[in-house]
PDB file of C-alpha atoms in Angstrom:
ATOM      1  CA  UNK A  12      18.122  30.198 -30.101  1.00 52.00           C
ATOM      2  CA  UNK A  13      20.091  31.102 -33.226  1.00 58.00           C
ATOM      3  CA  UNK A  14      17.555  29.316 -35.431  1.00 60.00           C
ATOM      4  CA  UNK A  15      14.688  31.171 -33.752  1.00 68.00           C
ATOM      5  CA  UNK A  16      16.409  34.534 -34.292  1.00 76.00           C
ATOM      6  CA  UNK A  17      17.055  33.655 -37.926  1.00 64.00           C
ATOM      7  CA  UNK A  18      13.391  32.737 -38.440  1.00 72.00           C
ATOM      8  CA  UNK A  19      12.267  36.021 -36.886  1.00 73.00           C
ATOM      9  CA  UNK A  20      14.618  37.960 -39.158  1.00 72.00           C
ATOM     10  CA  UNK A  21      13.351  36.070 -42.224  1.00 71.00           C
ATOM     11  CA  UNK A  22       9.715  36.666 -41.279  1.00 73.00           C
ATOM     12  CA  UNK A  23      10.350  40.380 -40.773  1.00 75.00           C
ATOM     13  CA  UNK A  24      12.224  40.582 -44.073  1.00 74.00           C
ATOM     14  CA  UNK A  25       9.488  38.774 -46.001  1.00 73.00           C
ATOM     15  CA  UNK A  26       6.817  40.938 -44.394  1.00 68.00           C
ATOM     16  CA  UNK A  27       8.736  44.095 -45.301  1.00 77.00           C
ATOM     17  CA  UNK A  28       9.046  42.949 -48.919  1.00 76.00           C
ATOM     18  CA  UNK A  29       5.355  42.040 -49.028  1.00 64.00           C
ATOM     19  CA  UNK A  30       4.395  45.406 -47.568  1.00 73.00           C
ATOM     20  CA  UNK A  31       6.510  47.336 -50.080  1.00 80.00           C
ATOM     21  CA  UNK A  32       5.211  45.340 -53.048  1.00 78.00           C
ATOM     22  CA  UNK A  33       1.572  45.653 -51.962  1.00 82.00           C
ATOM     23  CA  UNK A  34       1.979  49.406 -51.470  1.00 83.00           C
ATOM     24  CA  UNK A  35       3.539  49.752 -54.920  1.00 86.00           C
ATOM     25  CA  UNK A  36       0.650  47.795 -56.481  1.00 90.00           C
ATOM     26  CA  UNK A  37      -1.921  49.887 -54.602  1.00 89.00           C
ATOM     27  CA  UNK A  38      -0.329  53.184 -55.669  1.00 89.00           C
ATOM     28  CA  UNK A  39      -0.152  52.072 -59.320  1.00 92.00           C
ATOM     29  CA  UNK A  40      -3.763  50.893 -59.217  1.00 92.00           C
ATOM     30  CA  UNK A  41      -4.771  54.205 -57.617  1.00 94.00           C
ATOM     31  CA  UNK A  42      -3.078  56.140 -60.406  1.00 95.00           C
ATOM     32  CA  UNK A  43      -4.745  54.331 -63.293  1.00 95.00           C
ATOM     33  CA  UNK A  44      -8.136  54.252 -61.581  1.00 96.00           C
ATOM     34  CA  UNK A  45      -7.909  58.015 -60.975  1.00 97.00           C
ATOM     35  CA  UNK A  46      -6.814  58.644 -64.584  1.00 97.00           C
ATOM     36  CA  UNK A  47      -9.955  56.831 -65.756  1.00 96.00           C
ATOM     37  CA  UNK A  48     -12.129  58.632 -63.203  1.00 95.00           C
ATOM     38  CA  UNK A  49     -10.731  62.012 -64.299  1.00 97.00           C
ATOM     39  CA  UNK A  50     -11.303  61.122 -67.939  1.00 96.00           C
ATOM     40  CA  UNK A  51     -14.986  60.244 -67.580  1.00 96.00           C
ATOM     41  CA  UNK A  52     -15.527  63.467 -65.592  1.00 96.00           C
ATOM     42  CA  UNK A  53     -13.722  65.638 -68.184  1.00 95.00           C
ATOM     43  CA  UNK A  54     -11.062  66.738 -65.697  1.00 97.00           C
ATOM     44  CA  UNK A  55      -8.114  68.476 -67.364  1.00 97.00           C
ATOM     45  CA  UNK A  56      -4.939  67.394 -65.626  1.00 96.00           C
ATOM     46  CA  UNK A  57      -1.171  67.291 -65.705  1.00 96.00           C
ATOM     47  CA  UNK A  58       0.951  64.597 -64.128  1.00 96.00           C
ATOM     48  CA  UNK A  59      -0.163  63.664 -60.627  1.00 96.00           C
ATOM     49  CA  UNK A  60       0.201  61.169 -57.796  1.00 95.00           C
ATOM     50  CA  UNK A  61      -2.935  59.815 -56.149  1.00 96.00           C
ATOM     51  CA  UNK A  62      -2.826  57.347 -53.275  1.00 94.00           C
ATOM     52  CA  UNK A  63      -6.331  55.996 -53.322  1.00 93.00           C
ATOM     53  CA  UNK A  64      -9.054  57.390 -55.578  1.00 96.00           C
ATOM     54  CA  UNK A  65     -10.621  60.805 -54.825  1.00 97.00           C
ATOM     55  CA  UNK A  66     -14.347  61.508 -54.899  1.00 96.00           C
ATOM     56  CA  UNK A  67     -15.608  63.659 -57.764  1.00 97.00           C
ATOM     57  CA  UNK A  68     -18.909  65.463 -58.288  1.00 97.00           C
ATOM     58  CA  UNK A  69     -18.234  67.418 -61.473  1.00 97.00           C
ATOM     59  CA  UNK A  70     -21.233  68.791 -63.335  1.00 96.00           C
ATOM     60  CA  UNK A  71     -21.021  68.403 -67.101  1.00 94.00           C
ATOM     61  CA  UNK A  72     -21.180  72.207 -67.404  1.00 96.00           C
ATOM     62  CA  UNK A  73     -18.493  72.743 -64.768  1.00 97.00           C
ATOM     63  CA  UNK A  74     -14.744  73.035 -65.304  1.00 97.00           C
ATOM     64  CA  UNK A  75     -12.154  71.189 -63.249  1.00 98.00           C
ATOM     65  CA  UNK A  76      -8.444  71.513 -63.999  1.00 98.00           C
ATOM     66  CA  UNK A  77      -5.350  70.198 -62.194  1.00 98.00           C
ATOM     67  CA  UNK A  78      -1.826  71.378 -62.943  1.00 97.00           C
ATOM     68  CA  UNK A  79       1.290  69.214 -62.887  1.00 97.00           C
ATOM     69  CA  UNK A  80       2.856  67.663 -59.825  1.00 97.00           C
ATOM     70  CA  UNK A  81      -0.382  67.436 -57.829  1.00 98.00           C
ATOM     71  CA  UNK A  82      -0.341  64.922 -54.957  1.00 97.00           C
ATOM     72  CA  UNK A  83      -3.507  63.559 -53.315  1.00 96.00           C
ATOM     73  CA  UNK A  84      -3.721  61.210 -50.335  1.00 95.00           C
ATOM     74  CA  UNK A  85      -7.097  59.485 -50.065  1.00 94.00           C
ATOM     75  CA  UNK A  86      -6.350  56.627 -47.688  1.00 88.00           C
ATOM     76  CA  UNK A  87      -5.977  56.566 -43.895  1.00 78.00           C
ATOM     77  CA  UNK A  88      -3.028  54.171 -44.030  1.00 81.00           C
ATOM     78  CA  UNK A  89      -0.966  56.618 -46.080  1.00 76.00           C
ATOM     79  CA  UNK A  90      -2.265  59.829 -44.473  1.00 79.00           C
ATOM     80  CA  UNK A  91       0.053  61.095 -41.739  1.00 79.00           C
ATOM     81  CA  UNK A  92      -2.919  61.980 -39.516  1.00 79.00           C
ATOM     82  CA  UNK A  93      -4.716  58.730 -40.322  1.00 74.00           C
ATOM     83  CA  UNK A  94      -7.884  60.431 -41.564  1.00 82.00           C
ATOM     84  CA  UNK A  95     -10.139  58.041 -43.441  1.00 78.00           C
ATOM     85  CA  UNK A  96     -12.026  60.418 -45.736  1.00 88.00           C
ATOM     86  CA  UNK A  97     -10.919  60.722 -49.341  1.00 93.00           C
ATOM     87  CA  UNK A  98     -10.208  63.998 -51.101  1.00 97.00           C
ATOM     88  CA  UNK A  99     -13.463  65.290 -52.557  1.00 98.00           C
ATOM     89  CA  UNK A 100     -13.919  67.802 -55.368  1.00 98.00           C
ATOM     90  CA  UNK A 101     -17.359  69.254 -56.113  1.00 98.00           C
ATOM     91  CA  UNK A 102     -17.932  71.531 -59.115  1.00 98.00           C
ATOM     92  CA  UNK A 103     -21.453  72.810 -59.787  1.00 96.00           C
ATOM     93  CA  UNK A 104     -22.989  73.745 -63.127  1.00 95.00           C
ATOM     94  CA  UNK A 105     -21.133  76.707 -64.629  1.00 96.00           C
ATOM     95  CA  UNK A 106     -18.551  76.697 -61.814  1.00 98.00           C
ATOM     96  CA  UNK A 107     -14.810  76.182 -62.074  1.00 98.00           C
ATOM     97  CA  UNK A 108     -12.138  74.611 -59.915  1.00 98.00           C
ATOM     98  CA  UNK A 109      -8.580  75.434 -60.990  1.00 98.00           C
ATOM     99  CA  UNK A 110      -5.650  73.855 -59.125  1.00 98.00           C
ATOM    100  CA  UNK A 111      -2.101  74.895 -60.016  1.00 98.00           C
ATOM    101  CA  UNK A 112       1.212  73.070 -60.095  1.00 98.00           C
ATOM    102  CA  UNK A 113       2.850  71.290 -57.158  1.00 98.00           C
ATOM    103  CA  UNK A 114      -0.201  71.257 -54.906  1.00 98.00           C
ATOM    104  CA  UNK A 115      -0.213  68.537 -52.231  1.00 97.00           C
ATOM    105  CA  UNK A 116      -3.241  67.597 -50.142  1.00 97.00           C
ATOM    106  CA  UNK A 117      -4.633  64.837 -47.957  1.00 95.00           C
ATOM    107  CA  UNK A 118      -8.274  64.165 -47.108  1.00 95.00           C
ATOM    108  CA  UNK A 119      -9.177  67.598 -48.489  1.00 97.00           C
ATOM    109  CA  UNK A 120     -12.632  68.804 -49.542  1.00 98.00           C
ATOM    110  CA  UNK A 121     -13.049  71.578 -52.130  1.00 98.00           C
ATOM    111  CA  UNK A 122     -16.497  72.771 -53.203  1.00 98.00           C
ATOM    112  CA  UNK A 123     -16.836  75.184 -56.135  1.00 98.00           C
ATOM    113  CA  UNK A 124     -20.333  76.494 -56.836  1.00 97.00           C
ATOM    114  CA  UNK A 125     -18.883  79.578 -58.539  1.00 97.00           C
ATOM    115  CA  UNK A 126     -15.061  79.595 -58.583  1.00 98.00           C
ATOM    116  CA  UNK A 127     -12.177  78.228 -56.524  1.00 98.00           C
ATOM    117  CA  UNK A 128      -8.625  78.890 -57.739  1.00 98.00           C
ATOM    118  CA  UNK A 129      -5.409  77.556 -56.197  1.00 98.00           C
ATOM    119  CA  UNK A 130      -1.989  78.761 -57.336  1.00 98.00           C
ATOM    120  CA  UNK A 131       1.339  76.904 -57.382  1.00 98.00           C
ATOM    121  CA  UNK A 132       3.414  75.301 -54.629  1.00 97.00           C
ATOM    122  CA  UNK A 133       0.671  74.839 -52.037  1.00 98.00           C
ATOM    123  CA  UNK A 134       0.426  72.428 -49.098  1.00 98.00           C
ATOM    124  CA  UNK A 135      -3.004  71.566 -47.706  1.00 98.00           C
ATOM    125  CA  UNK A 136      -2.887  69.750 -44.366  1.00 95.00           C
ATOM    126  CA  UNK A 137      -5.098  66.810 -43.480  1.00 94.00           C
ATOM    127  CA  UNK A 138      -8.809  67.581 -43.524  1.00 95.00           C
ATOM    128  CA  UNK A 139      -8.638  71.097 -44.995  1.00 97.00           C
ATOM    129  CA  UNK A 140     -11.982  72.335 -46.353  1.00 98.00           C
ATOM    130  CA  UNK A 141     -12.349  75.049 -48.999  1.00 98.00           C
ATOM    131  CA  UNK A 142     -15.826  76.271 -50.004  1.00 98.00           C
ATOM    132  CA  UNK A 143     -17.134  79.231 -51.992  1.00 98.00           C
ATOM    133  CA  UNK A 144     -20.697  79.166 -50.657  1.00 96.00           C
ATOM    134  CA  UNK A 145     -22.819  79.111 -47.497  1.00 93.00           C
ATOM    135  CA  UNK A 146     -24.755  76.145 -48.954  1.00 92.00           C
ATOM    136  CA  UNK A 147     -27.995  77.619 -47.628  1.00 91.00           C
ATOM    137  CA  UNK A 148     -29.889  80.881 -47.658  1.00 89.00           C
ATOM    138  CA  UNK A 149     -29.374  82.930 -44.512  1.00 89.00           C
ATOM    139  CA  UNK A 150     -33.122  83.546 -44.379  1.00 89.00           C
ATOM    140  CA  UNK A 151     -34.785  80.739 -42.360  1.00 91.00           C
ATOM    141  CA  UNK A 152     -37.995  81.246 -44.346  1.00 92.00           C
ATOM    142  CA  UNK A 153     -36.178  79.731 -47.351  1.00 92.00           C
ATOM    143  CA  UNK A 154     -34.995  76.581 -45.571  1.00 92.00           C
ATOM    144  CA  UNK A 155     -36.604  73.306 -46.673  1.00 92.00           C
ATOM    145  CA  UNK A 156     -37.804  74.983 -49.872  1.00 90.00           C
ATOM    146  CA  UNK A 157     -36.422  75.354 -53.397  1.00 89.00           C
ATOM    147  CA  UNK A 158     -35.626  79.000 -52.549  1.00 90.00           C
ATOM    148  CA  UNK A 159     -32.917  77.783 -50.157  1.00 88.00           C
ATOM    149  CA  UNK A 160     -30.585  77.031 -53.072  1.00 86.00           C
ATOM    150  CA  UNK A 161     -31.654  80.046 -55.134  1.00 86.00           C
ATOM    151  CA  UNK A 162     -30.809  82.495 -52.346  1.00 88.00           C
ATOM    152  CA  UNK A 163     -27.651  80.918 -50.970  1.00 89.00           C
ATOM    153  CA  UNK A 164     -24.681  83.279 -51.099  1.00 92.00           C
ATOM    154  CA  UNK A 165     -21.551  82.385 -53.048  1.00 94.00           C
ATOM    155  CA  UNK A 166     -18.339  84.240 -53.831  1.00 97.00           C
ATOM    156  CA  UNK A 167     -15.011  83.173 -55.442  1.00 98.00           C
ATOM    157  CA  UNK A 168     -12.092  81.844 -53.415  1.00 98.00           C
ATOM    158  CA  UNK A 169      -8.513  82.543 -54.540  1.00 98.00           C
ATOM    159  CA  UNK A 170      -5.403  81.045 -52.933  1.00 98.00           C
ATOM    160  CA  UNK A 171      -2.167  82.361 -54.395  1.00 98.00           C
ATOM    161  CA  UNK A 172       1.319  80.789 -54.601  1.00 97.00           C
ATOM    162  CA  UNK A 173       3.478  79.346 -51.797  1.00 96.00           C
ATOM    163  CA  UNK A 174       0.745  78.875 -49.208  1.00 97.00           C
ATOM    164  CA  UNK A 175       0.692  76.370 -46.344  1.00 97.00           C
ATOM    165  CA  UNK A 176      -2.703  75.644 -44.771  1.00 98.00           C
ATOM    166  CA  UNK A 177      -2.642  73.599 -41.554  1.00 97.00           C
ATOM    167  CA  UNK A 178      -4.797  70.574 -40.807  1.00 96.00           C
ATOM    168  CA  UNK A 179      -8.560  70.978 -40.397  1.00 97.00           C
ATOM    169  CA  UNK A 180      -8.519  74.632 -41.468  1.00 98.00           C
ATOM    170  CA  UNK A 181     -11.658  75.943 -43.175  1.00 98.00           C
ATOM    171  CA  UNK A 182     -11.517  78.531 -45.978  1.00 98.00           C
ATOM    172  CA  UNK A 183     -14.873  80.236 -46.465  1.00 98.00           C
ATOM    173  CA  UNK A 184     -16.458  81.990 -49.426  1.00 98.00           C
ATOM    174  CA  UNK A 185     -15.155  85.255 -50.865  1.00 97.00           C
ATOM    175  CA  UNK A 186     -11.643  84.871 -49.422  1.00 98.00           C
ATOM    176  CA  UNK A 187      -8.403  85.747 -51.201  1.00 98.00           C
ATOM    177  CA  UNK A 188      -5.253  84.374 -49.572  1.00 98.00           C
ATOM    178  CA  UNK A 189      -2.060  86.097 -50.703  1.00 97.00           C
ATOM    179  CA  UNK A 190       1.286  84.549 -51.622  1.00 96.00           C
ATOM    180  CA  UNK A 191       3.730  83.242 -49.001  1.00 96.00           C
ATOM    181  CA  UNK A 192       1.048  82.791 -46.338  1.00 97.00           C
ATOM    182  CA  UNK A 193       0.923  80.284 -43.465  1.00 97.00           C
ATOM    183  CA  UNK A 194      -2.409  79.380 -41.863  1.00 98.00           C
ATOM    184  CA  UNK A 195      -2.483  77.569 -38.527  1.00 97.00           C
ATOM    185  CA  UNK A 196      -4.232  74.265 -37.887  1.00 97.00           C
ATOM    186  CA  UNK A 197      -7.959  74.467 -37.196  1.00 97.00           C
ATOM    187  CA  UNK A 198      -8.257  78.063 -38.390  1.00 98.00           C
ATOM    188  CA  UNK A 199     -11.425  79.459 -39.936  1.00 98.00           C
ATOM    189  CA  UNK A 200     -10.641  82.011 -42.644  1.00 98.00           C
ATOM    190  CA  UNK A 201     -13.495  84.373 -43.446  1.00 97.00           C
ATOM    191  CA  UNK A 202     -11.623  87.429 -44.753  1.00 96.00           C
ATOM    192  CA  UNK A 203      -8.730  88.241 -47.068  1.00 98.00           C
ATOM    193  CA  UNK A 204      -5.130  87.636 -46.005  1.00 98.00           C
ATOM    194  CA  UNK A 205      -2.345  89.807 -47.506  1.00 97.00           C
ATOM    195  CA  UNK A 206       0.945  88.403 -48.797  1.00 96.00           C
ATOM    196  CA  UNK A 207       3.695  87.279 -46.396  1.00 96.00           C
ATOM    197  CA  UNK A 208       1.665  86.798 -43.226  1.00 97.00           C
ATOM    198  CA  UNK A 209       0.868  84.112 -40.638  1.00 97.00           C
ATOM    199  CA  UNK A 210      -2.756  83.786 -39.494  1.00 98.00           C
ATOM    200  CA  UNK A 211      -4.422  81.409 -37.033  1.00 98.00           C
ATOM    201  CA  UNK A 212      -7.514  80.974 -34.879  1.00 97.00           C
ATOM    202  CA  UNK A 213     -11.302  80.853 -35.114  1.00 95.00           C
ATOM    203  CA  UNK A 214     -12.005  83.355 -36.457  1.00 95.00           C
ATOM    204  CA  UNK A 215      -8.480  83.635 -37.818  1.00 96.00           C
ATOM    205  CA  UNK A 216      -6.444  86.707 -36.973  1.00 97.00           C
ATOM    206  CA  UNK A 217      -3.056  88.115 -37.923  1.00 96.00           C
ATOM    207  CA  UNK A 218      -0.185  86.565 -35.947  1.00 96.00           C
ATOM    208  CA  UNK A 219       2.970  87.943 -37.531  1.00 95.00           C
ATOM    209  CA  UNK A 220       4.677  88.737 -40.794  1.00 93.00           C
ATOM    210  CA  UNK A 221       6.210  85.804 -42.602  1.00 80.00           C
ATOM    211  CA  UNK A 222       9.732  86.214 -43.982  1.00 73.00           C
ATOM    212  CA  UNK A 223      10.475  83.795 -46.816  1.00 65.00           C
ATOM    213  CA  UNK A 224      14.139  82.923 -47.269  1.00 59.00           C
ATOM    214  CA  UNK A 225      15.282  81.146 -50.411  1.00 52.00           C
TER     215      UNK A 225
END
């Protein structure tokens, strides 16, 4: 019985060591692969942590910039919610995507056809989507034609400092989110949010003022 218990302990110990080493190797590989991927896509970046490699669609005439301390989770095993999609960043011709310092995200999609700007100290929950366009014209006569893209509406998105956006929230075009804002999970944001407020729902509405204590 004692020998069996000892064997079980040894197996668990060896498995734990293997798991830690393999995770360390994967994270290091992710970092260097993402550095290379950023380089060939002309992404300006500070120091970052990337678990898994994000997806990039950066037009050669677009601008994509990451500040320092950015964290990206692109793997279901390491994502708290277990979502399998990778972070994806799309920047169209002439558009810009600017992400500030200390921004953490998992399985996030950001599409900039004109301009998306994120400030500093931001948390994006699993599956958050941020877009600055409708992707299609609102006139059905344009659908399935080249005019669909020409007439689609787009407007800049700005997210200021110290913002928490809950999982699966969607930030739509033309929205400015103020500093010190909390957005509930699953919310759809289609209009501006002032500083120091909590919003939630679909469509999102004001819940209460948010008091930030240092």
